[in-house]
Each structure stands twice: as structure tokens, then as C-alpha cells.
XYZ file of C-alpha atoms in Angstrom:
640
model
C 0.000 0.000 0.000
C 2.824 2.359 0.853
C 4.561 1.646 -2.438
C 1.356 2.387 -4.335
C 1.069 5.801 -2.615
C 4.579 6.759 -3.618
C 4.010 5.703 -7.205
C 0.709 7.549 -7.334
C 2.294 10.797 -6.194
C 5.329 10.597 -8.472
C 3.505 11.449 -11.697
C 1.995 14.773 -10.547
C 5.274 15.715 -8.892
C 7.131 14.948 -12.102
C 4.619 17.004 -14.072
C 4.972 19.888 -11.639
C 8.745 19.725 -11.975
C 8.477 19.878 -15.748
C 6.091 22.814 -15.554
C 8.410 24.615 -13.140
C 11.375 24.002 -15.425
C 9.444 25.253 -18.442
C 8.345 28.326 -16.507
C 11.923 29.041 -15.475
C 13.084 28.691 -19.064
C 10.395 31.060 -20.319
C 11.255 33.600 -17.618
C 14.921 33.572 -18.602
C 14.030 33.901 -22.284
C 11.744 36.832 -21.495
C 14.543 38.371 -19.460
C 16.888 38.033 -22.411
C 14.393 39.782 -24.671
C 13.993 42.609 -22.150
C 17.746 42.938 -21.645
C 18.260 43.049 -25.402
C 15.779 45.909 -25.607
C 17.473 47.764 -22.752
C 20.835 47.434 -24.489
C 19.435 49.311 -27.456
C 17.597 51.900 -25.372
C 20.504 52.821 -23.126
C 23.310 52.961 -25.680
C 24.498 56.587 -25.796
C 21.099 57.721 -24.528
C 21.253 59.621 -21.203
C 17.457 60.030 -20.821
C 16.939 56.265 -20.926
C 19.820 55.695 -18.503
C 18.389 58.344 -16.185
C 14.912 56.824 -16.311
C 16.276 53.431 -15.310
C 18.388 54.733 -12.440
C 16.062 57.362 -10.959
C 17.963 60.469 -12.035
C 15.691 63.507 -12.015
C 14.928 65.042 -15.386
C 16.044 68.534 -14.379
C 19.274 67.201 -12.880
C 20.020 65.416 -16.132
C 19.256 68.493 -18.208
C 21.462 70.644 -15.984
C 24.381 68.198 -16.125
C 24.129 67.780 -19.884
C 24.108 71.501 -20.483
C 27.116 71.865 -18.197
C 29.275 69.584 -20.354
C 29.557 66.388 -22.331
C 28.592 63.006 -21.028
C 31.422 61.037 -19.530
C 31.080 57.759 -21.295
C 33.177 55.405 -23.307
C 34.122 57.565 -26.230
C 33.143 59.874 -29.037
C 30.303 57.715 -30.236
C 28.390 58.408 -27.037
C 28.789 62.177 -27.112
C 28.050 62.460 -30.826
C 24.810 60.520 -30.588
C 23.852 62.408 -27.446
C 23.890 65.734 -29.248
C 21.208 64.608 -31.670
C 19.039 62.621 -29.269
C 18.915 64.740 -26.135
C 15.461 66.160 -25.546
C 14.752 66.091 -21.816
C 11.184 67.225 -22.456
C 10.478 63.915 -24.168
C 11.635 61.829 -21.231
C 8.415 62.086 -19.293
C 7.925 62.304 -15.534
C 10.737 61.632 -13.119
C 11.058 57.970 -12.140
C 10.400 57.115 -8.537
C 13.249 56.027 -6.313
C 11.425 52.751 -5.677
C 11.096 51.954 -9.384
C 14.724 52.872 -10.003
C 15.903 50.614 -7.205
C 13.771 47.793 -8.586
C 15.396 48.229 -11.985
C 18.889 48.111 -10.534
C 17.983 45.168 -8.314
C 16.742 43.248 -11.344
C 19.995 43.855 -13.194
C 22.010 42.851 -10.143
C 19.904 39.707 -9.769
C 20.723 38.732 -13.346
C 24.421 39.196 -12.612
C 24.116 36.992 -9.531
C 22.414 34.350 -11.658
C 25.358 34.594 -14.039
C 27.786 34.056 -11.187
C 25.816 31.031 -9.983
C 25.685 29.583 -13.495
C 29.438 29.961 -13.824
C 29.956 28.260 -10.471
C 27.805 25.323 -11.579
C 29.544 25.130 -14.939
C 32.943 24.886 -13.238
C 31.918 21.562 -11.746
C 31.666 20.096 -15.243
C 34.445 19.421 -17.710
C 33.466 22.495 -19.715
C 30.990 25.322 -19.341
C 27.658 26.119 -20.880
C 26.653 22.627 -22.041
C 22.900 22.937 -21.444
C 20.532 25.422 -23.009
C 19.229 26.802 -19.716
C 22.739 27.622 -18.476
C 23.532 29.253 -21.797
C 20.434 31.448 -21.583
C 21.217 32.444 -17.996
C 24.773 33.375 -18.964
C 23.472 35.475 -21.841
C 21.018 37.208 -19.528
C 23.782 38.088 -17.092
C 26.063 39.345 -19.845
C 23.354 41.520 -21.353
C 22.612 42.945 -17.910
C 26.283 43.827 -17.503
C 26.059 45.481 -20.899
C 23.104 47.565 -19.742
C 25.031 48.700 -16.653
C 28.007 49.598 -18.864
C 25.739 51.648 -21.130
C 24.240 53.430 -18.139
C 27.660 54.313 -16.762
C 28.784 55.496 -20.190
C 25.688 57.561 -20.949
C 25.233 59.445 -17.685
C 27.334 62.511 -16.862
C 30.003 61.663 -14.315
C 28.466 63.613 -11.444
C 25.196 61.724 -11.854
C 26.725 58.303 -12.442
C 28.611 58.710 -9.171
C 25.278 58.554 -7.307
C 24.066 55.334 -8.918
C 24.470 52.392 -6.567
C 24.163 48.658 -6.990
C 23.217 47.546 -3.476
C 25.694 49.640 -1.485
C 28.368 49.899 -4.171
C 28.857 52.783 -6.582
C 28.283 51.778 -10.187
C 31.888 52.517 -11.204
C 33.259 50.419 -8.356
C 30.716 47.676 -9.068
C 32.054 47.318 -12.595
C 35.580 46.818 -11.304
C 34.711 44.620 -8.334
C 31.990 42.447 -9.854
C 31.457 42.991 -13.582
C 35.045 42.613 -14.767
C 35.763 39.480 -12.682
C 32.539 37.973 -14.033
C 33.532 38.740 -17.605
C 37.019 37.324 -17.192
C 35.507 34.210 -15.590
C 33.296 33.789 -18.655
C 36.313 34.030 -20.947
C 38.304 31.650 -18.780
C 35.524 29.082 -18.496
C 34.148 29.155 -22.017
C 37.594 29.385 -23.563
C 39.260 26.790 -21.358
C 38.613 23.701 -23.484
C 39.125 24.615 -27.112
C 38.102 21.238 -28.498
C 34.619 22.681 -28.916
C 35.855 24.753 -31.845
C 36.169 21.523 -33.800
C 32.385 21.191 -33.645
C 31.973 24.479 -35.479
C 33.596 23.009 -38.561
C 32.252 19.502 -37.953
C 28.646 20.631 -38.299
C 29.295 22.253 -41.641
C 31.251 19.273 -42.947
C 28.555 16.807 -41.802
C 25.758 18.847 -43.346
C 27.634 19.269 -46.596
C 28.422 15.570 -46.832
C 24.894 14.461 -45.907
C 22.586 16.906 -47.643
C 23.677 19.960 -49.553
C 20.114 21.246 -49.628
C 19.248 20.807 -45.973
C 17.286 23.753 -44.643
C 18.680 25.694 -41.734
C 16.954 28.304 -39.638
C 18.987 31.144 -38.141
C 19.156 31.314 -34.394
C 16.617 33.623 -32.751
C 19.018 36.238 -31.499
C 16.540 38.768 -30.169
C 14.401 36.407 -28.120
C 17.187 34.234 -26.802
C 19.518 37.118 -26.126
C 22.366 34.940 -27.294
C 24.040 37.537 -29.469
C 23.893 41.227 -30.221
C 24.366 42.874 -33.569
C 27.756 44.121 -32.465
C 28.792 40.699 -31.264
C 29.100 39.322 -34.753
C 26.188 36.924 -35.336
C 27.258 33.748 -37.113
C 24.757 33.094 -39.922
C 23.507 29.639 -40.735
C 23.533 28.282 -37.190
C 21.292 25.345 -36.367
C 18.554 26.060 -33.877
C 18.878 24.825 -30.337
C 15.438 23.209 -30.248
C 16.527 20.377 -32.501
C 14.219 21.139 -35.443
C 17.132 20.994 -37.858
C 18.801 17.873 -36.535
C 20.069 15.383 -39.067
C 18.053 12.194 -39.525
C 20.468 9.689 -38.031
C 21.477 9.521 -34.390
C 25.116 10.332 -35.098
C 24.107 13.391 -37.094
C 21.807 14.524 -34.295
C 24.643 14.443 -31.762
C 26.919 16.361 -34.081
C 24.326 19.076 -34.721
C 23.609 19.591 -31.032
C 27.316 19.861 -30.360
C 27.569 22.357 -33.173
C 24.760 24.491 -31.747
C 26.427 24.430 -28.341
C 29.633 25.582 -30.007
C 27.775 28.393 -31.783
C 26.278 29.493 -28.461
C 29.688 29.365 -26.862
C 31.143 31.507 -29.627
C 28.369 34.056 -29.145
C 29.022 34.195 -25.401
C 32.707 34.863 -25.978
C 31.934 37.558 -28.546
C 29.491 39.335 -26.264
C 31.905 39.153 -23.329
C 34.677 40.702 -25.411
C 32.420 43.555 -26.501
C 31.529 44.438 -22.912
C 35.138 44.108 -21.745
C 36.259 46.404 -24.546
C 33.768 49.065 -23.453
C 34.679 48.699 -19.782
C 38.425 48.848 -20.321
C 37.970 52.152 -22.126
C 37.126 53.754 -18.803
C 39.607 51.781 -16.716
C 42.643 52.425 -18.929
C 42.174 56.195 -18.954
C 41.858 56.356 -15.166
C 43.855 59.239 -13.745
C 44.391 60.978 -17.075
C 42.156 64.004 -16.574
C 45.158 66.148 -15.705
C 47.781 64.233 -17.623
C 46.252 64.696 -21.042
C 46.532 68.460 -20.791
C 50.329 68.160 -20.771
C 50.704 65.415 -23.320
C 52.843 66.063 -26.368
C 50.495 66.484 -29.336
C 52.641 64.430 -31.688
C 53.628 61.688 -29.279
C 51.468 59.115 -31.020
C 51.502 60.332 -34.601
C 52.882 56.962 -35.656
C 49.930 55.173 -34.115
C 47.435 57.515 -35.714
C 48.994 57.010 -39.128
C 49.080 53.262 -38.678
C 45.444 53.044 -37.719
C 43.841 55.486 -40.154
C 43.086 52.683 -42.610
C 42.125 50.110 -39.963
C 38.677 51.573 -39.339
C 36.781 48.952 -41.322
C 38.266 46.108 -39.323
C 38.277 47.750 -35.892
C 35.794 50.636 -36.018
C 34.213 49.975 -32.628
C 37.384 49.941 -30.596
C 38.847 52.917 -32.459
C 35.724 54.944 -31.644
C 36.104 54.069 -28.000
C 39.823 54.368 -27.447
C 41.330 56.682 -30.073
C 40.027 59.673 -28.115
C 43.369 59.635 -26.313
C 45.000 60.818 -29.540
C 42.215 62.823 -31.150
C 40.215 64.621 -28.474
C 41.816 65.430 -25.137
C 38.633 66.929 -23.745
C 36.784 63.662 -24.151
C 39.593 61.762 -22.476
C 39.257 64.018 -19.463
C 35.567 63.200 -19.416
C 36.323 59.490 -19.645
C 38.634 59.516 -16.619
C 35.869 58.590 -14.236
C 37.099 55.429 -12.556
C 40.001 56.582 -10.401
C 39.641 53.659 -7.994
C 42.425 53.474 -5.404
C 45.318 54.649 -7.559
C 47.306 57.295 -5.711
C 49.879 58.060 -8.415
C 52.735 56.655 -6.321
C 52.862 53.040 -7.471
C 51.503 52.160 -10.886
C 50.887 48.579 -9.803
C 47.825 49.876 -7.930
C 46.358 51.462 -11.064
C 43.206 49.584 -12.182
C 44.654 48.929 -15.641
C 47.904 47.619 -14.138
C 45.976 45.224 -11.916
C 44.080 43.977 -14.949
C 47.289 43.489 -16.943
C 49.036 41.767 -14.046
C 46.082 39.393 -13.756
C 47.237 37.945 -17.110
C 44.053 38.969 -18.925
C 46.105 40.047 -21.931
C 47.982 36.729 -21.979
C 44.716 34.812 -21.847
C 43.171 36.897 -24.623
C 46.147 36.366 -26.916
C 45.944 32.665 -26.114
C 42.273 32.719 -27.069
C 43.110 34.514 -30.306
C 45.783 31.923 -31.092
C 43.460 28.975 -30.500
C 40.658 30.544 -32.528
C 42.995 31.233 -35.424
C 44.286 27.669 -35.300
C 40.734 26.325 -35.355
C 39.765 28.649 -38.211
C 42.748 27.575 -40.275
C 41.527 23.973 -40.079
C 38.007 24.738 -41.327
C 37.019 23.301 -44.666
C 36.165 25.756 -47.465
C 32.450 25.023 -47.122
C 32.588 26.132 -43.462
C 33.316 29.723 -44.427
C 30.745 31.306 -42.111
C 32.142 29.592 -39.057
C 35.704 30.281 -40.124
C 34.857 33.972 -40.390
C 33.314 33.855 -36.930
C 36.449 32.361 -35.427
C 38.700 34.822 -37.226
C 36.502 37.669 -36.032
C 36.722 36.419 -32.452
C 40.495 36.145 -32.750
C 40.813 39.657 -34.145
C 38.473 41.096 -31.510
C 40.388 39.497 -28.651
C 43.613 41.016 -29.976
C 42.026 44.431 -30.382
C 40.877 44.399 -26.748
C 44.482 43.741 -25.718
C 45.924 46.502 -27.890
C 43.345 48.986 -26.650
C 44.076 48.098 -23.030
C 47.764 48.823 -23.618
C 47.071 51.911 -25.698
C 44.959 53.290 -22.878
C 47.932 53.358 -20.495
C 50.454 54.474 -23.134
C 50.276 58.137 -21.982
C 51.970 57.037 -18.756
C 54.909 55.514 -20.632
C 58.142 57.431 -21.348
C 58.005 59.490 -24.534
C 60.405 59.339 -27.497
C 63.309 61.827 -27.632
C 61.471 64.095 -30.079
C 58.795 64.942 -27.503
C 59.143 68.079 -25.373
C 60.092 67.779 -21.734
C 57.137 66.733 -19.613
C 55.889 68.642 -16.550
C 57.115 67.477 -13.185
C 54.012 65.516 -12.218
C 53.956 63.676 -15.545
C 57.641 62.854 -15.222
C 56.919 61.342 -11.815
C 54.058 59.264 -13.202
C 56.234 58.003 -16.019
C 58.912 57.017 -13.546
C 56.517 54.876 -11.513
C 55.192 53.396 -14.756
C 58.729 52.517 -15.885
C 59.328 50.798 -12.552
C 56.137 48.769 -12.898
C 56.780 47.611 -16.470
C 60.063 45.974 -15.442
C 58.205 43.745 -12.965
C 55.123 42.924 -15.045
C 55.716 39.468 -16.503
C 52.413 39.432 -18.443
C 53.652 42.341 -20.568
C 56.610 40.383 -21.914
C 54.595 37.174 -22.167
C 52.009 38.982 -24.271
C 54.797 40.340 -26.483
C 56.191 36.862 -27.111
C 52.817 35.193 -27.614
C 51.608 37.901 -29.995
C 54.721 37.587 -32.122
C 54.410 33.800 -32.172
C 50.867 34.202 -33.483
C 52.041 36.743 -36.059
C 54.643 34.319 -37.373
C 52.074 31.530 -37.557
C 49.719 33.753 -39.533
C 52.416 34.947 -41.930
C 53.588 31.400 -42.586
C 50.089 30.264 -43.563
C 49.003 30.562 -47.175
C 45.519 31.923 -46.563
C 43.767 34.951 -47.940
C 42.161 35.657 -44.569
C 45.371 36.492 -42.736
C 45.404 40.265 -43.266
C 43.038 41.186 -40.441
C 44.823 38.973 -37.907
C 48.205 40.247 -39.093
C 47.089 43.819 -38.544
C 45.652 42.990 -35.107
C 48.870 41.240 -34.019
C 50.977 44.165 -35.191
C 48.779 46.582 -33.283
C 49.290 44.604 -30.064
C 53.046 44.575 -30.657
C 53.068 48.288 -31.446
C 51.149 49.308 -28.324
C 53.410 47.060 -26.251
C 56.483 48.605 -27.846
C 55.201 52.065 -26.936
C 55.001 50.965 -23.305
C 58.686 49.965 -23.526
C 60.076 53.205 -24.942
C 63.660 53.418 -23.690
C 63.659 49.790 -22.504
C 64.710 46.482 -24.031
C 62.340 43.959 -25.555
C 63.213 40.337 -26.385
C 63.970 39.837 -30.071
C 64.033 36.016 -30.061
C 63.169 33.140 -27.711
C 62.907 29.374 -27.639
C 64.348 27.928 -30.856
C 63.807 30.975 -33.055
C 66.509 32.366 -35.298
C 68.549 35.236 -33.817
C 66.707 38.565 -33.872
C 63.596 36.902 -35.286
C 61.460 39.927 -34.424
C 63.664 42.280 -36.442
C 63.786 39.905 -39.401
C 60.009 39.527 -39.483
C 59.144 43.208 -39.024
C 61.780 44.353 -41.489
C 60.297 42.010 -44.073
C 56.833 43.508 -43.587
C 58.091 47.090 -43.621
C 60.383 46.744 -46.628
C 57.542 45.483 -48.800
C 56.201 49.032 -48.715
C 58.090 49.775 -51.922
C 56.217 47.157 -53.917
C 54.259 48.176 -56.995
C 50.870 47.621 -55.380
C 50.227 49.107 -51.944
C 46.851 48.125 -50.525
C 45.446 50.296 -47.751
C 45.485 47.531 -45.135
C 48.995 46.483 -46.125
C 50.052 50.108 -45.861
C 48.718 50.325 -42.304
C 50.503 47.100 -41.335
C 53.786 48.381 -42.744
C 53.364 51.597 -40.812
C 52.907 49.649 -37.580
C 56.010 47.605 -38.349
C 58.036 50.779 -38.856
C 56.740 52.167 -35.583
C 57.828 49.039 -33.711
C 61.229 48.973 -35.401
C 61.924 52.602 -34.541
C 61.174 51.964 -30.861
C 63.435 48.902 -30.864
C 66.147 50.995 -32.530
C 66.130 53.247 -29.457
C 66.536 50.326 -27.041
C 69.525 50.906 -24.742
C 71.111 47.459 -25.173
C 70.598 46.920 -28.896
C 73.753 46.166 -30.860
C 74.981 49.164 -32.826
C 75.071 47.198 -36.063
C 71.411 46.249 -35.697
C 70.536 49.830 -34.864
C 72.227 50.932 -38.066
C 70.430 48.283 -40.131
C 67.047 49.419 -38.843
C 67.802 53.071 -39.526
C 69.127 52.281 -43.001
C 66.004 50.308 -43.806
C 63.715 53.122 -42.682
C 65.641 55.719 -44.677
C 65.600 53.532 -47.780
C 61.829 53.299 -47.519
C 61.643 57.073 -47.223
C 63.954 57.448 -50.218
C 61.478 55.522 -52.354
C 59.695 58.866 -52.831
C 62.536 59.699 -55.237
C 61.572 56.822 -57.558
C 59.413 57.665 -60.590
C 56.444 55.586 -59.404
C 56.825 56.689 -55.740
C 55.285 53.399 -54.644
C 54.951 54.140 -50.943
C 51.678 54.231 -49.045
C 50.628 57.364 -47.146
C 50.636 55.655 -43.746
C 54.081 54.242 -44.445
C 55.274 57.688 -45.514
C 54.174 59.237 -42.215
C 55.533 56.359 -40.121
C 58.950 56.378 -41.827
C 59.255 60.144 -41.444
C 58.359 60.041 -37.767
C 60.677 57.075 -37.173
C 63.698 59.031 -38.433
C 62.804 62.122 -36.412
C 62.044 60.225 -33.190
C 65.171 58.075 -33.380
C 67.657 60.858 -34.112
C 66.031 63.803 -32.346
C 68.736 63.731 -29.668
C 72.089 64.409 -31.310
C 73.862 63.527 -28.048
C 72.627 59.920 -28.058
C 75.371 57.255 -28.183
C 74.188 55.980 -31.573
C 73.915 59.337 -33.335
C 77.564 59.565 -34.355
C 78.112 55.947 -35.529
C 74.777 55.759 -37.361
C 73.378 59.137 -38.383
C 76.667 60.931 -39.000
C 78.982 58.189 -40.240
C 76.359 56.833 -42.614
C 75.643 60.325 -43.993
C 71.934 60.463 -43.246
C 71.689 64.262 -43.424
C 72.484 64.756 -47.139
C 70.128 61.920 -48.009
C 67.368 63.496 -45.949
C 67.859 66.839 -47.673
C 66.961 65.171 -50.970
C 63.669 63.723 -49.744
C 62.191 66.753 -47.947
C 60.659 68.208 -51.097
C 59.337 64.927 -52.560
C 57.887 63.933 -49.177
C 55.973 67.196 -49.021
C 54.826 66.775 -52.607
C 53.588 63.250 -51.961
C 51.805 64.334 -48.780
C 49.840 66.893 -50.787
C 48.427 64.135 -52.986
C 46.372 62.838 -50.038
C 42.801 64.059 -50.506
C 41.715 66.296 -47.637
C 38.060 65.512 -48.235
C 38.294 61.731 -48.142
C 41.347 61.318 -45.869
C 41.366 64.480 -43.794
C 42.927 62.936 -40.683
C 45.667 61.219 -42.638
C 46.385 64.379 -44.627
C 46.766 66.346 -41.390
C 49.230 63.772 -40.056
C 51.182 63.812 -43.302
C 51.364 67.618 -43.311
C 52.527 67.616 -39.695
C 55.237 65.018 -40.312
C 56.399 66.954 -43.386
C 56.716 70.141 -41.348
C 58.607 68.285 -38.630
C 60.964 66.717 -41.172
C 61.825 70.103 -42.671
C 62.455 71.547 -39.194
C 64.581 68.527 -38.264
C 66.749 68.859 -41.379
C 67.152 72.594 -40.840
C 68.192 71.987 -37.236
C 70.744 69.388 -38.304
C 72.022 71.709 -41.017
C 72.639 74.265 -38.305
C 74.644 71.722 -36.335
C 76.598 70.765 -39.431
C 75.897 67.018 -39.051
């Protein structure tokens, strides 16, 4: 009788459990849809951010009229100008509603943390659909909080609290660790990338006409438009499974891999936005004293990279292009006191090996993409995009702290407080092992890409070079390893010189031109290393000058970015005539008379850059031309 009672009660309990599970799934899916909508509403839109967080309409209007918003870059301020109409916001939100909104977002983040904890107990993360949806919900909620922090003026964002923590501090203490945990967990076992190609190969071999339905991005919240949706993905509900059991397993594994790729993409997007604020921490005063031409090489190198890296350039290039916006971005000062750079938020992030892990992710994704069959082009593009995005996050993290690094000899003497900051930065860089590890790993990836005969290598090549260039800028006046393991001697110089010297080829594509400019920038910094052999220093300088002398050839086959980079490399390297390498290199090898011959042709070639279509590049070229003429005149006055 007792056994019968238990059996009788098991069926309704089982049904209730299924109903509860279905209800939970629907709630998470609805949350994803709502979070997706909030992402769109809050991006660069202060009124929406204010409505969610309880900021009074008049306070918002007053703060906006007092100055620009303090968000994550020019994109925010530009959109704000055209969309700000406080009268259209409606009544002020109540404090209770605002707290409920923030509590809901925090709850989603806590669910994300719990999902990650559960996933750690398995061999790999995110294997079931419910966990995947919960992770997406948490990531989208973090994205909403990032948009809020970016959209609100600094004085208003400072009053937004998650529980008892200020929003800025919450991002550092909770959001960033969550995001790095996602990358660590979902990128820990890279065998899953094989399923991305396996699905395509299985489908192609089984049925070339099999119908596939794109994943429902909006409702599931699995990907955003900026996260790089991978077209042609099989749906998670199994409607597109192959007929046989083996095919069904493969397709489910492939969908899980697609979901995993989307999670990594979304995490990288949010990290990129967040690091824009963290890296510029403490720069509100520093940028006012920064040499205007300190990063002309970087600007020239990246002018033609906008198609491949438009999002990160919009966020981070403000350091070079708009000092006022950088001052507005310097909102997360955290605990950095200016005495030890190791306590700077960006330094703590770098020392946590985030950059090493991201380069490792990029390497694994590129390796997986290179093994994809031709018919798996969509998935290969997704992997290559993930690899490139991971590298761009690294380069932007380093570029954000570059203003703290020592400047090249051509820069004017810095004010006392900036000199002190650069001293503490120089002390920190000598102890940061992840910096050098990232340098080595990035170059290893670059060599792997260059050795592969694939047409899709250009974007990854450019991304690797940008990481190496930003790292080189951090090591101005210091030594960097030029070979390791079983590499040939001076492998870095051999590789970069090969890229740079190809600038005199008959056909100079824009992206190739930008890559060559980056290579020249790296080589010029290495040429100023204190321990570099004099013969190598001379070889680098000779190579740069020969590239510049190509303007004397009838076809003048040198790209505009390369022209600017080569000009700046000569000026930066030999600006100090008292340097120990000036006499054996610049004077003994008769650089001055050769430079006299190129001043006019360089100026003439710079004028061929169209101001209307390439205004920024033309300005850089004009500036470098003026500096070259002044440099030659100064050297003429010295007589050497």
C-alpha cells in the first residue's frame, strides 16, 4: 500500500517539476528579450539611462548643459547631441522603481555568477541550453550597466548604486571578474571549436540542400548585432537535426559551439567598453600636458584600420584625437594614488594575465579557423573575427595606459608631475611578466599567420601588429626580447623588417600600408633600445631611410601611412644628437644629405592625399612633413 502511494504521487510531482522548469526557461528567455531591448535603449542615450536609475529630469538636463557626457568615447557624445530632448523623457522615475530596476539587473548578474559556479563543476561550461540562456542574460545585464555608466554625466553616475556599491566600483569589483571568468571558463577547453567546422562538414556531406533556420538572437539574447552573429547556425530546439542519431549528436554539439562563440563575442564587446574607462583612469590632468605628436605613428598606422576595428577605435582613439573627451572618460580613479603604478586599475588587470589569456584565445581561434574546410566559411569567419576582436581588446588596453609611458626623444620635456608618473610606470613595467609574455605570444601568433598561405590572414596580421606596437610604446627606452625558444637570432627584427620593406612594392593596398606603418613604428622603438647592438641599430635606420627614399623613384610606390611612419621614425630616433648611436649611425652613414633630398618629394607626396576623403591622414602627413623640414634645418645648423 505504501509503495502504491509513492508511485501515485510521483507522476503529478514529475509534471509539476516539468512545468516549473518550463516556466523558469520562459522567464529567462523573457529576461533576455527585455535585456536586449534595454541594451538598445541605453546605448548613448542619457534620458533612458536616467529613467532606469532614478535620475531627475532637471538634474540630467542641468548636467548635460554643463558639459559632455562622460562615457566610453566619441560615439556616445556624438549621438547624445542629436538625441537629447529632456522634455520627451516624461515624468521623473520614482526612487522605488529605479531601485527595482537596478535590483533586477544585479539579480541577473548573480544568476550569471551562480551559473558559472555550476559550470565549473563540469568538464566544460555552458553545455545545457538553460545555463547558456542564464549566462546570456547576465552578460546583457552587464552590458546595460556599462551603457548606463557610459551615458550618464560623471556627477550623476557617481550617485548610482548597486546595493551599497557605486556603479563605477561595481564594474571593477563584480562585472570585470565575471567577464574574465566567462572568458576563462568558455575558452578553457578549445576542443569545442572543432564542432563548429564539424557541423558544416557533416551537413555538406549528408545533404547539400538541408534547410537551416537562423538562431533567434533577439528572443534568446544569445548575441547582439555588435557581437558578430554567425549566420547559418542550427537552432537549439533540434528542429534541424540530421536524420540519423550520429548526425543529431553532431548538430547539437555544433549548436552548443555556436552558443559558446556568441558568449565569448558578447563578453569581449563588454570588456572592450569597460576597459575604455579603466585604462584612462587618472588621465584628466595628464592629457593636458601630453605632447600632441607623441602618437603620430599610431594615428597614421590606424587610419586605414577603421573597417576592421571601427568599434574599438571609436572608443579608445580619443586619447590621440580629443583630449577633452579623455578628461571626461577619466571617471574610474579607484584606489590609484599616483605613487605606485601597480595599484592602477589597468595595471591590476594586466598583471592578472588577462592580456595573456586573450592572446591565447586569439591563437586557438585562429588555429581552429585555419583547419576549417572551405564550405565552413561562415564559421571560419566567426572564429577569425573572435580572434581579431580578442587582440584588439588587448591593444586597446595597452594603448589606454600608453600616456603614462616614457616618450620618445622628439617629444618636449614633460611637466614634473607627468615625469613622476612616467617614472613609476617605468618601474612597474620591469616587474610585469604578463607584458613580456604577451609580447612573445603575440609575435608567435604573427609568425604563424604569416607562414600560412591563406587569404584571410590580413586582419589577424594587422591585429597582431597593433598589439606589438602598443606594447612597444610601453617599452620606450627599454629592451624587448627579439628572439626566444628555438627561433633564429633577432627573429622579431627579421620579421618586421620584411613587412616594412615590402612598402616599396608596386601595389600598396590600404590595409597592407597600415601594417607596414605599424612595423616601422615598432622597429623605430626597438632601434632606441639601450642594449641593442649598434650594427642592428644601423640596419634598422638604413632600412627606414631607404623606404623614405622611395619617394625619389618615378612611381613613388609608398603608401601614405608608411610615408608618415617612416618620417616620424627618423625624427624620433635621431632627435637627440647627443645619443650614443647618433655619431656611428646618423653621421657616419651620412643620413643628413640623403634626408635633404627627400624633404621636397615627401611634401609633394603628402599633398596628394585628398583632404576631403582622408582628412585625418592628410593632417598627419602635413605635420610630419613640417617636422621633417624643421629637423633637417636643425641638423644643417649643427653641421651634421
